[in-house]
C-alpha positions as a printed NumPy array, in Angstrom:
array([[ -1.452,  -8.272, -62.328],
       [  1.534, -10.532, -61.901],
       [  0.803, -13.911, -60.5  ],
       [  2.283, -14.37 , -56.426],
       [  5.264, -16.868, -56.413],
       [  4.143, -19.516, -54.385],
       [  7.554, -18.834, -52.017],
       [  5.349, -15.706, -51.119],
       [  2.173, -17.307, -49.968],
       [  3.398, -17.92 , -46.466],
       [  4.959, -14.229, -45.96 ],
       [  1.421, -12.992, -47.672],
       [ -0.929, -14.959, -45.306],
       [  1.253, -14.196, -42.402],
       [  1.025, -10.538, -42.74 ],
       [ -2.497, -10.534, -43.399],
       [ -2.935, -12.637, -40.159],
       [ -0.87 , -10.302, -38.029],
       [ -2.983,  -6.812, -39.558],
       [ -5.981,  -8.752, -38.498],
       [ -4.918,  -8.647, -34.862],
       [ -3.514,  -5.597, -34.592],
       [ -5.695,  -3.332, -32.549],
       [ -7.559,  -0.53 , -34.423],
       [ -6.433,   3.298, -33.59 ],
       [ -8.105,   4.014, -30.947],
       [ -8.65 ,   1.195, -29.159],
       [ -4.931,   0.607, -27.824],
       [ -5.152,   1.28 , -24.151],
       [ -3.231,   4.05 , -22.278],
       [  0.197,   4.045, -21.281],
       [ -0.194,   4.415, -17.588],
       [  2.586,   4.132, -15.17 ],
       [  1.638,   3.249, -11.18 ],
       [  4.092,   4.293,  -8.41 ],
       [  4.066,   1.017,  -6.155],
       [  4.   ,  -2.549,  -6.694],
       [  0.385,  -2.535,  -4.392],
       [ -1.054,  -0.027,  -6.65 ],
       [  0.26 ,  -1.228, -10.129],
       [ -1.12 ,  -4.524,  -9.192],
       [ -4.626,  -3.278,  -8.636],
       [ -4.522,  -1.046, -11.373],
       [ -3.041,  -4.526, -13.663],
       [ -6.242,  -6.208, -12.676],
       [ -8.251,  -3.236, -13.663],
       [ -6.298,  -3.125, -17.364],
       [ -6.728,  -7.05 , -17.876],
       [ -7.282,  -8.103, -21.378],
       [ -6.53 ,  -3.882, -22.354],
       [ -3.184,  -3.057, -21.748],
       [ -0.386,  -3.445, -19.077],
       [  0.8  ,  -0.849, -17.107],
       [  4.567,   0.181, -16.138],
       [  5.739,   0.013, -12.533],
       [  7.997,   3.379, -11.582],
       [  9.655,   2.039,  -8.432],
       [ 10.515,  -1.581,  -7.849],
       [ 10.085,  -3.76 ,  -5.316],
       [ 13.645,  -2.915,  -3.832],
       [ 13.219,   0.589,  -3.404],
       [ 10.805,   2.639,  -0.4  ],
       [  8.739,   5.093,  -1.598],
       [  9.449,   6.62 ,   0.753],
       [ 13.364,   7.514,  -0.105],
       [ 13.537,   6.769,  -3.812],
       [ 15.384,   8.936,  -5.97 ],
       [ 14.13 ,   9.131,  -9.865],
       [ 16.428,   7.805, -13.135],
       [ 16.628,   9.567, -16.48 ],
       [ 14.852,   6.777, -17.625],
       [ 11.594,   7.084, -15.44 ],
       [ 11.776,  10.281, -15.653],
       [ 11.076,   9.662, -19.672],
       [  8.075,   7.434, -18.542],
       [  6.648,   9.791, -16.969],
       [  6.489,  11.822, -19.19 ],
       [  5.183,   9.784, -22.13 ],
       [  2.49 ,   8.298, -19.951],
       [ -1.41 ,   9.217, -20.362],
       [ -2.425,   8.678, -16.713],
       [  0.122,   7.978, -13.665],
       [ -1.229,   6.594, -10.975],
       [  0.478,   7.105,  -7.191],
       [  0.041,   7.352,  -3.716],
       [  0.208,  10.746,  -2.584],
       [  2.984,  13.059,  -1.544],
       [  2.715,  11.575,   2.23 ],
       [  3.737,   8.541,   0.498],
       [  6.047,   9.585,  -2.134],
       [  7.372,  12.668,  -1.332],
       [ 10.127,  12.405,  -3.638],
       [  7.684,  12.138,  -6.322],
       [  5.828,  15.199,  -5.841],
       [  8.17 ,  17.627,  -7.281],
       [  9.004,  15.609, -10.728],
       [  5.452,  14.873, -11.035],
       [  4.255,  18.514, -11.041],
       [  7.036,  19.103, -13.564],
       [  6.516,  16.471, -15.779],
       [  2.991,  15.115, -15.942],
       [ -0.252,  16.979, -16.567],
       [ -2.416,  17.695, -13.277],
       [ -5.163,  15.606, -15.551],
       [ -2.683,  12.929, -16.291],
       [ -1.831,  12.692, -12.689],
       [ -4.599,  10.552,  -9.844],
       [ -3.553,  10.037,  -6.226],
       [ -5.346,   7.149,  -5.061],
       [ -6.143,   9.475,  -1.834],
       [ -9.094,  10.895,  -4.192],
       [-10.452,   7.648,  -4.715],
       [-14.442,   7.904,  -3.307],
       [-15.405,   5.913,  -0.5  ],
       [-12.274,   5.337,   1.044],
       [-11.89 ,   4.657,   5.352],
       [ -8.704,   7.298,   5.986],
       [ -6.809,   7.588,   9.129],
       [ -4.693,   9.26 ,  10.735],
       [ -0.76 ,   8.937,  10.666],
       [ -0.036,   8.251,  14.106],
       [  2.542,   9.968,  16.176],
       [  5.192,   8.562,  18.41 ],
       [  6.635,   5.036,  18.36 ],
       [  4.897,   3.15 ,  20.782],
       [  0.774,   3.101,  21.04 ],
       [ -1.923,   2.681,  23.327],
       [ -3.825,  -0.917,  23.246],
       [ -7.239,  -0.375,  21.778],
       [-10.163,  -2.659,  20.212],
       [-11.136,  -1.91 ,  16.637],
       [-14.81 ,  -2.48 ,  15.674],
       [-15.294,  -2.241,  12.139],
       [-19.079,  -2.281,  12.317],
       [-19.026,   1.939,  12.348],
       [-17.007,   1.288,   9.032],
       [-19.884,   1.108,   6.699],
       [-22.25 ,   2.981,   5.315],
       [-25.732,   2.049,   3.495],
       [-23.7  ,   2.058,   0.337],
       [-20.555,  -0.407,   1.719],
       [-18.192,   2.23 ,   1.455],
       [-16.183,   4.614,   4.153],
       [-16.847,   7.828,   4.534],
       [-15.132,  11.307,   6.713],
       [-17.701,  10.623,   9.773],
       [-15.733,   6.945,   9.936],
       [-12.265,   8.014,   9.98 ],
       [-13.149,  10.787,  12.623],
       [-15.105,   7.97 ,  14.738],
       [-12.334,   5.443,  14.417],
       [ -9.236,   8.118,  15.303],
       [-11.534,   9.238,  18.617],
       [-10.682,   5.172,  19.957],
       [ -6.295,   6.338,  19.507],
       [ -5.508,   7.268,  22.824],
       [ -2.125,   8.674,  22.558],
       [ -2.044,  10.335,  25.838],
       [  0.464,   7.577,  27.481],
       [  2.617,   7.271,  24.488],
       [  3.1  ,  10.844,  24.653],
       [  3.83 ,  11.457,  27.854],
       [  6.302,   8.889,  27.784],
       [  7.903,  10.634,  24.672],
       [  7.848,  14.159,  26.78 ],
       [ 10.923,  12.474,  28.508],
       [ 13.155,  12.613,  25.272],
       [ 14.079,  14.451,  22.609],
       [ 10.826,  15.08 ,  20.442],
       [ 12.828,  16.993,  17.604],
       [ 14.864,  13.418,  17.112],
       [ 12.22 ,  10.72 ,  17.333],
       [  9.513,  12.863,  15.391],
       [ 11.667,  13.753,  12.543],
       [  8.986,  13.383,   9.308],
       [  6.407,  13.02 ,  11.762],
       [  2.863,  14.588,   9.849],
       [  0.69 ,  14.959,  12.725],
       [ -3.211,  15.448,  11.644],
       [ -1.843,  13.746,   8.218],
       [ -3.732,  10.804,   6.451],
       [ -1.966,   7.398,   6.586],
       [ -1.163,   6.716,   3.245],
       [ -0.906,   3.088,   3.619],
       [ -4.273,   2.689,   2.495],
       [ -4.443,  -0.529,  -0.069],
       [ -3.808,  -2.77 ,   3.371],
       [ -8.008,  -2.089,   3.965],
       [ -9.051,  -4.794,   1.221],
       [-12.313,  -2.551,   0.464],
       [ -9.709,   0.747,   0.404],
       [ -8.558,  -1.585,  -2.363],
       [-11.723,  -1.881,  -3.505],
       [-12.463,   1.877,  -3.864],
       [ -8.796,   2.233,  -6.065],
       [ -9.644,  -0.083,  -8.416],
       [-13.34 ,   1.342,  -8.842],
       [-11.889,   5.079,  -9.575],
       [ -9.114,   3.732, -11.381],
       [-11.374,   2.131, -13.874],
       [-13.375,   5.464, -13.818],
       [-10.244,   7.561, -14.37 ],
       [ -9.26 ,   4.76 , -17.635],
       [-13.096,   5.158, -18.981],
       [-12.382,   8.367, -19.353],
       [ -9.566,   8.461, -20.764],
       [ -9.899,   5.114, -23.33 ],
       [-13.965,   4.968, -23.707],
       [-13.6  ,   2.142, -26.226],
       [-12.361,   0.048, -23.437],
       [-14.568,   1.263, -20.824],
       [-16.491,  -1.765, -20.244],
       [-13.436,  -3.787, -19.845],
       [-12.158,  -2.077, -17.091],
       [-15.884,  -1.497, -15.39 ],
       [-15.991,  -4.918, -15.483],
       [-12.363,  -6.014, -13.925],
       [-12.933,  -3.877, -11.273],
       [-16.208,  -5.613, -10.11 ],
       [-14.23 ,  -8.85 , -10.686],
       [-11.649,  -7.377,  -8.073],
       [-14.066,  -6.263,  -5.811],
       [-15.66 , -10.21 ,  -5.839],
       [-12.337, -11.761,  -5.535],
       [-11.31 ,  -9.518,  -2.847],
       [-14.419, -10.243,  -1.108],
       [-13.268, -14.302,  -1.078],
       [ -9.94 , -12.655,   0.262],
       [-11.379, -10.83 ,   2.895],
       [-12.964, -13.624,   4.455],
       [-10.179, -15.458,   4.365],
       [ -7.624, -13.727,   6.292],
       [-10.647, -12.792,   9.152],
       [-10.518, -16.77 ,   9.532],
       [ -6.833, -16.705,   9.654],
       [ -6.071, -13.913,  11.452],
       [ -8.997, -13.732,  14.096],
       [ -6.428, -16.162,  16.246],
       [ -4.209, -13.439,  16.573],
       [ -5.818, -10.67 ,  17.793],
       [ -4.23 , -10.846,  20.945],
       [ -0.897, -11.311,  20.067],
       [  1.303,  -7.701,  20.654],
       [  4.08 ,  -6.842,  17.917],
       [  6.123,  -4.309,  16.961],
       [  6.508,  -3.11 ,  13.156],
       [  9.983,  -1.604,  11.832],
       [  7.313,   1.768,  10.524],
       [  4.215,   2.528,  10.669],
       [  2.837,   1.287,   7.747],
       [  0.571,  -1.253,   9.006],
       [ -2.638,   0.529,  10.893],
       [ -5.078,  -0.18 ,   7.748],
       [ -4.523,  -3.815,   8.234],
       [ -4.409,  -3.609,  11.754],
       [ -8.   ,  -2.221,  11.921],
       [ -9.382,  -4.453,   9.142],
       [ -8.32 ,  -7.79 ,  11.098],
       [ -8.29 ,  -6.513,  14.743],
       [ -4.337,  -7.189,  15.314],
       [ -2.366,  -5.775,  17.918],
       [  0.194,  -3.967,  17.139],
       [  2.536,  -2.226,  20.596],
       [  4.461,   0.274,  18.349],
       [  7.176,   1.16 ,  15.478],
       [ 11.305,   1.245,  16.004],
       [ 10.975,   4.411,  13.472],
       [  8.533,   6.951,  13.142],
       [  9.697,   7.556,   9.671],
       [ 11.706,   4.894,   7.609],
       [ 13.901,   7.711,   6.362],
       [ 15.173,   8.681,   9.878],
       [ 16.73 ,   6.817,  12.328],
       [ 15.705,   6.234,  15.859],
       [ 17.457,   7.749,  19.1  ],
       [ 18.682,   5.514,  21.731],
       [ 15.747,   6.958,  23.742],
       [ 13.344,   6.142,  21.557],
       [ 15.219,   2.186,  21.355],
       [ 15.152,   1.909,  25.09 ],
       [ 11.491,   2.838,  24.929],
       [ 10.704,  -0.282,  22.508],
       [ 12.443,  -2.787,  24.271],
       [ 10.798,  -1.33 ,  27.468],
       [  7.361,  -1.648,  25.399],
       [  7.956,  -5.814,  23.919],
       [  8.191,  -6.286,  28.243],
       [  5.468,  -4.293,  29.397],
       [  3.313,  -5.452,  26.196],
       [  4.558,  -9.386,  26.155],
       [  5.37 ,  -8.356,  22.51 ],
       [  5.587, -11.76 ,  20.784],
       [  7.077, -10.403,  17.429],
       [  9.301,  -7.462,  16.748],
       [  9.088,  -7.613,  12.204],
       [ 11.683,  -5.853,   9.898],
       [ 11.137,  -4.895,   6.525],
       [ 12.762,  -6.196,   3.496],
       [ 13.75 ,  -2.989,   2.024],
       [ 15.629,  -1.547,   5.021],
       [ 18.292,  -2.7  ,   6.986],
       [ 17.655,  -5.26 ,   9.68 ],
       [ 20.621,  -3.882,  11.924],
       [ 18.573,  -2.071,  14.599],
       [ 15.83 ,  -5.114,  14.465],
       [ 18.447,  -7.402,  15.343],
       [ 20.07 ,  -5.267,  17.937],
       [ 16.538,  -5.003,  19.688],
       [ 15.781,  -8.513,  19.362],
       [ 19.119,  -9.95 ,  20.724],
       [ 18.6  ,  -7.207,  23.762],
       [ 15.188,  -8.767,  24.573],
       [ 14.923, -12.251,  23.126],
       [ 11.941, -11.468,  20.962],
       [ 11.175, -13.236,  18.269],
       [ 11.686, -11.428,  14.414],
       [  9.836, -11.615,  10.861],
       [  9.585,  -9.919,   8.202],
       [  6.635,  -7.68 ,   7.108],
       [  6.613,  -6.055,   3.202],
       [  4.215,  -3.418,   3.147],
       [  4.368,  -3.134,  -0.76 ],
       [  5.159,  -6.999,  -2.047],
       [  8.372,  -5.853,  -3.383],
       [ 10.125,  -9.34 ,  -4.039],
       [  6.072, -10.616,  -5.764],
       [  5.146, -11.456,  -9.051],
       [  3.826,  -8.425, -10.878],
       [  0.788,  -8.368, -12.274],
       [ -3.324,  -9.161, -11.532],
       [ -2.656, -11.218,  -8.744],
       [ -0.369,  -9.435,  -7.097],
       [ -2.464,  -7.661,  -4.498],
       [ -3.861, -11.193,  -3.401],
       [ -0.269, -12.546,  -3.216],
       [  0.769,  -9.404,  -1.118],
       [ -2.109,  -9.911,   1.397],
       [ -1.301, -13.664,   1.625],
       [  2.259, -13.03 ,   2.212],
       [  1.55 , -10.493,   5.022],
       [ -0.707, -13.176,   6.909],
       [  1.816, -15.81 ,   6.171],
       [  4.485, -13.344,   8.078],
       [  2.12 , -12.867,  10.457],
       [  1.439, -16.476,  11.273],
       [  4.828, -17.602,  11.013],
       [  6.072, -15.03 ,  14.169],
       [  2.84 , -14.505,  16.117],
       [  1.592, -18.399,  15.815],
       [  1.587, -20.973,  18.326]])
């Protein structure tokens, strides 16, 4: 055997070192791709110390009116499991997913056990109601189907409604899904919760040799989210008498969690834009309500926010339902929750 110039040692070691490291067949994790910033940053903390998963929309996009690249189109199909939120969500992504994922490759968060769902609501301006969050939990500390139905009985929509009867309902309720589920759902901390759980179900599955990793991130989550939890009831309990208006309705999951008061949305659907009627009957709703706030949304124009606003003198912030302009990654869900109390605080504070 000839004798290893000592020029080669270095090279030698090095690529020993490296083929040391290198994960074994097998134990690579799945290429998973996640929808929305929320979700891929749940579904990140799950993976920790596994893999890293690849966000489909960015933070400047809505879900709600994105329109798919040749690019993630290739992502999606080359990925083992792709998490998203449901076609109430992401419409635009029900179609291409059919087409290019796998039904088994493909989990809605929507199936995730133990979830609290509610209903979409209807109309742009709603009734003021208490939320008691006691009914919310069952021996087990999750949600359940009796909960949702309990907690949509306390929506009275009957004046909102009646008030709508007055204008055009084929303008104003353009992509309205009446009887729907909310989609919104991560804004519930322990909806959060209940992802991450069947997320790290769905990757046992799939990856067994890494099972115990994600088992074990997702009780992690659930403890850190816990500390969260507790945190924003502090901060937020001082505003549960404070009206506001949102830009959509993307909000109710939080709303309920924290007991917040929110009067009503400018659009029923971020896609569509409101009538004059339906204007009139917001700034009609920041008087009668003493609305404090009226929030836009970073990834829609602020145009209509700022006509209301200079119309009625309320004040404006900015609300990001998804974290869009965040740090990916594990801690983005707790940076997304901070940053929503923050906004809140900011235009509803003293």
């Amino acid at each position: 055997m000839p004798a290893v110039r000592p020029a080669l040692l270095p090279t030698i070691l090095l690529s020993a070192l490296l083929a040391g490291t290198s994960p074994a067949p097998g134990q690579q994790a799945p290429a998973v791709v996640v929808s929305v910033a929320p979700l891929h940053g749940i579904t990140a903390a799950v993976m920790a110390g596994a893999g890293e998963p690849d966000l489909l929309i960015d933070g400047g996009q809505s879900p709600h009116t994105f329109t798919m690249r040749p690019s993630q189109a290739a992502m999606l199909q080359s990925a083992d499991l792709v998490v998203w939120g449901g076609r109430l969500l992401e419409s635009t992504l029900e179609r291409p997913l059919e087409s290019l994922v796998p039904a088994e490759a493909r989990f809605s968060v929507l199936d995730a056990p133990g979830l609290l769902l509610l209903e979409a609501r209807g109309g742009g301006v709603w009734a003021s109601h208490e939320h008691d969050l006691a009914p919310h939990d069952d021996d087990d500390g999750h949600h359940d189907q009796d909960d949702h139905e309990a907690h949509s009985d306390e929506h009275d929509h009957d004046e909102a409604h009646d008030h709508d009867d007055e204008h055009d309902h084929s303008e104003d309720h353009a992509g309205d899904d009446h009887g729907a589920t909310d989609a919104h759902l991560w804004l519930d901390p322990d909806n959060a919760v209940a992802i991450a759980r069947a997320i790290a179900e769905r990757l046992a599955e799939i990856d067994p040799a890494n099972a115990d990793i994600y088992r074990a991130n997702a009780e992690r989550f659930s403890d850190e989210t816990a500390v969260l939890t507790a945190d924003l009831t502090e901060r937020l309990s001082a505003l549960a008498d404070r009206p506001f208006i949102v830009f959509h309705d993307a909000y109710q999951y939080l709303e309920t969690r924290f007991d917040l008061d929110a009067a009503g949305s400018i659009a029923v659907s971020p896609d569509s834009q409101p009538s004059a009627s339906r204007i009139v009957e917001i700034q009609d709703t920041i008087t009668a309500r003493g609305a404090l706030c009226l929030f836009a949304e970073p990834q829609f124009e602020p145009t209509i926010v700022e006509s209301i606003a200079g119309d009625t003198g309320v004040r404006t912030g900015i609300l990001d339902p998804v974290g869009g302009d965040l740090a990916l990654g594990p801690g983005h869900y707790e940076r997304l929750m901070r940053g929503l109390a923050d906004g809140l605080e900011d235009c509803l504070g003293d």
